[in-house]
C-alpha positions as a Markdown table, in Angstrom:
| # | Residue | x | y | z |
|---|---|---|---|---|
| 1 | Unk | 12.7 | 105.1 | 57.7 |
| 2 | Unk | 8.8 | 105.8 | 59.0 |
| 3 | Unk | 8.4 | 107.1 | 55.5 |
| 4 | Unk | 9.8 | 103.6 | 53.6 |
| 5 | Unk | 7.3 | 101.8 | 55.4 |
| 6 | Unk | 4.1 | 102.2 | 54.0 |
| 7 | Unk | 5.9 | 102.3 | 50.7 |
| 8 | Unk | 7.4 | 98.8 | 51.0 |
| 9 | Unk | 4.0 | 97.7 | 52.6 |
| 10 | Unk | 2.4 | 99.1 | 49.2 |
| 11 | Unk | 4.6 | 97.7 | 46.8 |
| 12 | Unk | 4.6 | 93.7 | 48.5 |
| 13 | Unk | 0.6 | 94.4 | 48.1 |
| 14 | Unk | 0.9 | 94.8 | 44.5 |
| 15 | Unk | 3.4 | 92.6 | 44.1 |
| 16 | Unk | 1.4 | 90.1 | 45.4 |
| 17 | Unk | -1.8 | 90.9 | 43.9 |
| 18 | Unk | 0.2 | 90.9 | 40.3 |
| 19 | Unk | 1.3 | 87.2 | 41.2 |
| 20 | Unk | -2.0 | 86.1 | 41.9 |
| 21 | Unk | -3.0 | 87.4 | 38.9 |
| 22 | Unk | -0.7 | 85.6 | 36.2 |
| 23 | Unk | 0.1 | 82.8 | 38.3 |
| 24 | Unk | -1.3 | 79.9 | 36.5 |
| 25 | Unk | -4.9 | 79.1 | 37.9 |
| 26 | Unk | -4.4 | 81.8 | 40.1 |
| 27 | Unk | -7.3 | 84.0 | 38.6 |
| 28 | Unk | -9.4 | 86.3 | 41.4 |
| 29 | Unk | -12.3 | 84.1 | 40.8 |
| 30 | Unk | -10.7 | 80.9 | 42.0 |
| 31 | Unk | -9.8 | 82.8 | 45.3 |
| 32 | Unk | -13.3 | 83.6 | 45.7 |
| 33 | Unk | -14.8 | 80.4 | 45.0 |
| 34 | Unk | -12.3 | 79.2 | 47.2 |
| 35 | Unk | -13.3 | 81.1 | 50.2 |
| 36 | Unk | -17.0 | 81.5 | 49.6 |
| 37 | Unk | -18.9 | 83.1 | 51.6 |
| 38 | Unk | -21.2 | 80.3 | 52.7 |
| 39 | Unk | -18.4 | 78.9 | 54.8 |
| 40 | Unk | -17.7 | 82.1 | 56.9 |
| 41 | Unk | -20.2 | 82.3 | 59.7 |
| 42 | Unk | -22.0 | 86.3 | 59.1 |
| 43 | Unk | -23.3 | 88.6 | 61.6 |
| 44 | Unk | -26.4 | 89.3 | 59.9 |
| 45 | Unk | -29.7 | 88.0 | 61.1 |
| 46 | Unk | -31.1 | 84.5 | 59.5 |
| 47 | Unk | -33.7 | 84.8 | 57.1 |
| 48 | Unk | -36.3 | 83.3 | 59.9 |
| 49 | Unk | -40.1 | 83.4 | 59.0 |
| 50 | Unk | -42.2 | 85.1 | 61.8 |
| 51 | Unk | -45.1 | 83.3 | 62.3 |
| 52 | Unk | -48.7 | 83.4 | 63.7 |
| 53 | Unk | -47.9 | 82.0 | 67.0 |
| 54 | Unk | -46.7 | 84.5 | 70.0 |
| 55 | Unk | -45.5 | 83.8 | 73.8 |
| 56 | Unk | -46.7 | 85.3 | 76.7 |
| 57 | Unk | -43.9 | 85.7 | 79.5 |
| 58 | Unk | -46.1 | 87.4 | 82.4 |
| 59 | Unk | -45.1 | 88.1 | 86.6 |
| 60 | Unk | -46.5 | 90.5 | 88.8 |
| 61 | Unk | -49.4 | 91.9 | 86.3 |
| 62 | Unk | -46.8 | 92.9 | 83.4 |
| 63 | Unk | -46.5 | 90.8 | 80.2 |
| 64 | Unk | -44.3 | 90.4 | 77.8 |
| 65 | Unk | -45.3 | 89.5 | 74.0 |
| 66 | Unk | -42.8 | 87.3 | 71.6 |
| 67 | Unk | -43.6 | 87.0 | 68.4 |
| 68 | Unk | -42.6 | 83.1 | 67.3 |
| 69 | Unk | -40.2 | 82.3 | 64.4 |
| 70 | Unk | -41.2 | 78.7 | 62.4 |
| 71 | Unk | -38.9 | 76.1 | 62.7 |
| 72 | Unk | -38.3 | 72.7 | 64.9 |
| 73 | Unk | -36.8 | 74.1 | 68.0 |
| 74 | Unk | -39.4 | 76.4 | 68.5 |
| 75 | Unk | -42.6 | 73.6 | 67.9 |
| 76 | Unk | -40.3 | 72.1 | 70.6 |
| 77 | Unk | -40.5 | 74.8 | 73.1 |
| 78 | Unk | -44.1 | 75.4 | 72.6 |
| 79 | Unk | -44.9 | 71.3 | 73.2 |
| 80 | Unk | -43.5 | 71.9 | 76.5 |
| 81 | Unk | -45.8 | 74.7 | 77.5 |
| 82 | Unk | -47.2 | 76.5 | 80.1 |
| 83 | Unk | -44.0 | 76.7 | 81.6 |
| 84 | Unk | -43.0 | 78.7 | 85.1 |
| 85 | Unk | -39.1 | 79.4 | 85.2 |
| 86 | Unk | -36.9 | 82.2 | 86.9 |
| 87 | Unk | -35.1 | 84.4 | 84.7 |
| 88 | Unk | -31.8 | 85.7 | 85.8 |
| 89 | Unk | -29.4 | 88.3 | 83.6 |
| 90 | Unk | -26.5 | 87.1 | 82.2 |
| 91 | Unk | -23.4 | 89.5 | 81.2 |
| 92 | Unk | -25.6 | 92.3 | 81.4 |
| 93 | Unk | -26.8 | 91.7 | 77.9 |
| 94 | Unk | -29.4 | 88.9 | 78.2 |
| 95 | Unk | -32.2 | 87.4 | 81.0 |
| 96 | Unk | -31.4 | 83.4 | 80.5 |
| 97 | Unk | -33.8 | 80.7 | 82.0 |
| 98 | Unk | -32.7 | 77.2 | 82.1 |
| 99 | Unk | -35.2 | 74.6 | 80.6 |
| 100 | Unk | -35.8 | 70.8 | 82.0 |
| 101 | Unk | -35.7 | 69.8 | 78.6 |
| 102 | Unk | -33.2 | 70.0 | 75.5 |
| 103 | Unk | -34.8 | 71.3 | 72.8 |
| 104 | Unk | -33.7 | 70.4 | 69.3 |
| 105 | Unk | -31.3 | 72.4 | 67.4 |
| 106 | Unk | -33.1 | 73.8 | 63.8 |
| 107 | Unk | -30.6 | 76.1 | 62.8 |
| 108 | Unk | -26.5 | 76.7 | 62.7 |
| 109 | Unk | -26.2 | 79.4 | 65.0 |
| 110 | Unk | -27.2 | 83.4 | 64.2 |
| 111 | Unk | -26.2 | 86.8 | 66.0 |
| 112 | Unk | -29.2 | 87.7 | 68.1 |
| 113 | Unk | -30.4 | 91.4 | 68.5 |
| 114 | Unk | -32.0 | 93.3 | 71.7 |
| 115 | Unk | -35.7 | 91.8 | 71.6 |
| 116 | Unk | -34.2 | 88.6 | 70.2 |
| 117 | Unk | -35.4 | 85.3 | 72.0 |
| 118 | Unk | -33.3 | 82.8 | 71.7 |
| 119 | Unk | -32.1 | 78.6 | 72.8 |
| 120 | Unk | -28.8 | 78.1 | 73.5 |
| 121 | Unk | -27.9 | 74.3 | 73.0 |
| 122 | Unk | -25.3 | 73.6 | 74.9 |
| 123 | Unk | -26.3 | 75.2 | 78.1 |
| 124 | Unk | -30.7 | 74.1 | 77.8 |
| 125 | Unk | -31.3 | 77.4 | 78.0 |
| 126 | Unk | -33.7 | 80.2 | 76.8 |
| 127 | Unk | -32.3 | 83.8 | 76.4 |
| 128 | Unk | -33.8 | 87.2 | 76.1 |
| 129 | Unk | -31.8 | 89.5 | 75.1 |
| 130 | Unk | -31.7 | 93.3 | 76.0 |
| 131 | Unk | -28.5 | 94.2 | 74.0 |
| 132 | Unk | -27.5 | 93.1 | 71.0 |
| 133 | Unk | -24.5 | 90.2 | 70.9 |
| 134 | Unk | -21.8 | 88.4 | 68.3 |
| 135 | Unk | -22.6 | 85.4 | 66.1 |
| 136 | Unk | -23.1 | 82.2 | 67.8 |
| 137 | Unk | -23.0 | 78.6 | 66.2 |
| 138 | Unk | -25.1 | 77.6 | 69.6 |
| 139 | Unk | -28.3 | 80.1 | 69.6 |
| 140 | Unk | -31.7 | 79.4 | 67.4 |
| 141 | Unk | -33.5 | 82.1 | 67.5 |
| 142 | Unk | -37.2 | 81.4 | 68.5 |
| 143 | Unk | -38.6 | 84.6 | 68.3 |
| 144 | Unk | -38.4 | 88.6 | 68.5 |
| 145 | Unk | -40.6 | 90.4 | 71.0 |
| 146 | Unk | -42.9 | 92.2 | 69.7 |
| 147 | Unk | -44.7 | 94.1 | 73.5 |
| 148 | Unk | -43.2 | 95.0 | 76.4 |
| 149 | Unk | -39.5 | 95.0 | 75.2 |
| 150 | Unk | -39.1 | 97.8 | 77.8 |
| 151 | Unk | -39.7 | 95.9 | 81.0 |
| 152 | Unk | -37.1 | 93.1 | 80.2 |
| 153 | Unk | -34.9 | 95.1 | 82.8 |
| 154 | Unk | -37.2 | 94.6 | 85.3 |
| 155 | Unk | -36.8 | 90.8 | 85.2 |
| 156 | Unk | -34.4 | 90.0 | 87.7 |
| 157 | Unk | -34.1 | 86.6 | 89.4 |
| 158 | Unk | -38.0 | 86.3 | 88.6 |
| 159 | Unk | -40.3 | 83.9 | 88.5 |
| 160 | Unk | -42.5 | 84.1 | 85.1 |
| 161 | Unk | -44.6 | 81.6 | 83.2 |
| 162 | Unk | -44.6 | 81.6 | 79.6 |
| 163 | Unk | -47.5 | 79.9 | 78.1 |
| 164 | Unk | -48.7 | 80.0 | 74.1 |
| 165 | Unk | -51.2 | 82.5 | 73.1 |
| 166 | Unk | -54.4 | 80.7 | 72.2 |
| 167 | Unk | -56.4 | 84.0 | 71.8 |
């Protein structure tokens, strides 16, 4: 019987693929353009521009440098600058500090990467995160962190102030 298994499991694959095949208007290409690939959320990085603009987060004579990506949410952020906010971790993966203000939502979500800063809508918040995470509809990525990626774990219910590189 363990040996019928994968046989039977085999054959219905064929079997099926074979009906999918000569059904009428069943051809392969219908099945992809049915389930194109621009409906399925991906885990791979948006194509974000990195612009000229970088963040300063600094506490306690150590700095941290963020490169800024160009979009809406991001002009937002930087309009509400200098800023002084505490910065907590969250599921040992990210340091998250809640914002006064929503910011807009530019993009449909993205899967961030350690160094990534982010916003997440819903909660007003501002992430940097220290592991990479999965896809989120919720998170705009503002930037990647370009200095001082290292002392991210040092950040611990801290007070920083982030302010825009006018230099």
């Amino acid at each position: 019987m363990n040996k019928i298994f994968p046989i039977l499991i085999t054959i219905l694959a064929i079997i099926a693929l074979i009906l999918i095949i000569i059904l009428p208007g069943g051809s392969i290409t219908d099945i992809e353009e049915t389930f194109s690939s621009e409906d399925i959320p991906t885990s791979s990085q948006p194509e974000e521009t990195l612009g000229e603009r970088q963040l300063r987060l600094t506490w306690d004579n150590k700095e941290i440098i963020v490169d800024l990506a160009e979009n809406s949410t991001v002009d937002d952020l930087v309009a509400e600058l200098p800023i002084t906010v505490s910065l907590e971790d969250y599921n040992n993966t990210e340091k998250i500090a809640y914002l006064d203000n929503e910011l807009s939502q530019s993009s449909e979500g993205y899967t961030p990467k350690k160094g990534d800063l982010a916003y997440y809508v819903p909660w007003k918040n501002i992430s940097i995160f220290y592991e990479d995470f999965t896809y989120s509809d919720s998170l705009v990525k503002l930037g990647e962190v370009s200095k001082g990626l290292n002392l991210i774990d040092e950040v611990e219910n801290q007070e920083i102030t982030i302010e825009l590189i006018t230099e």
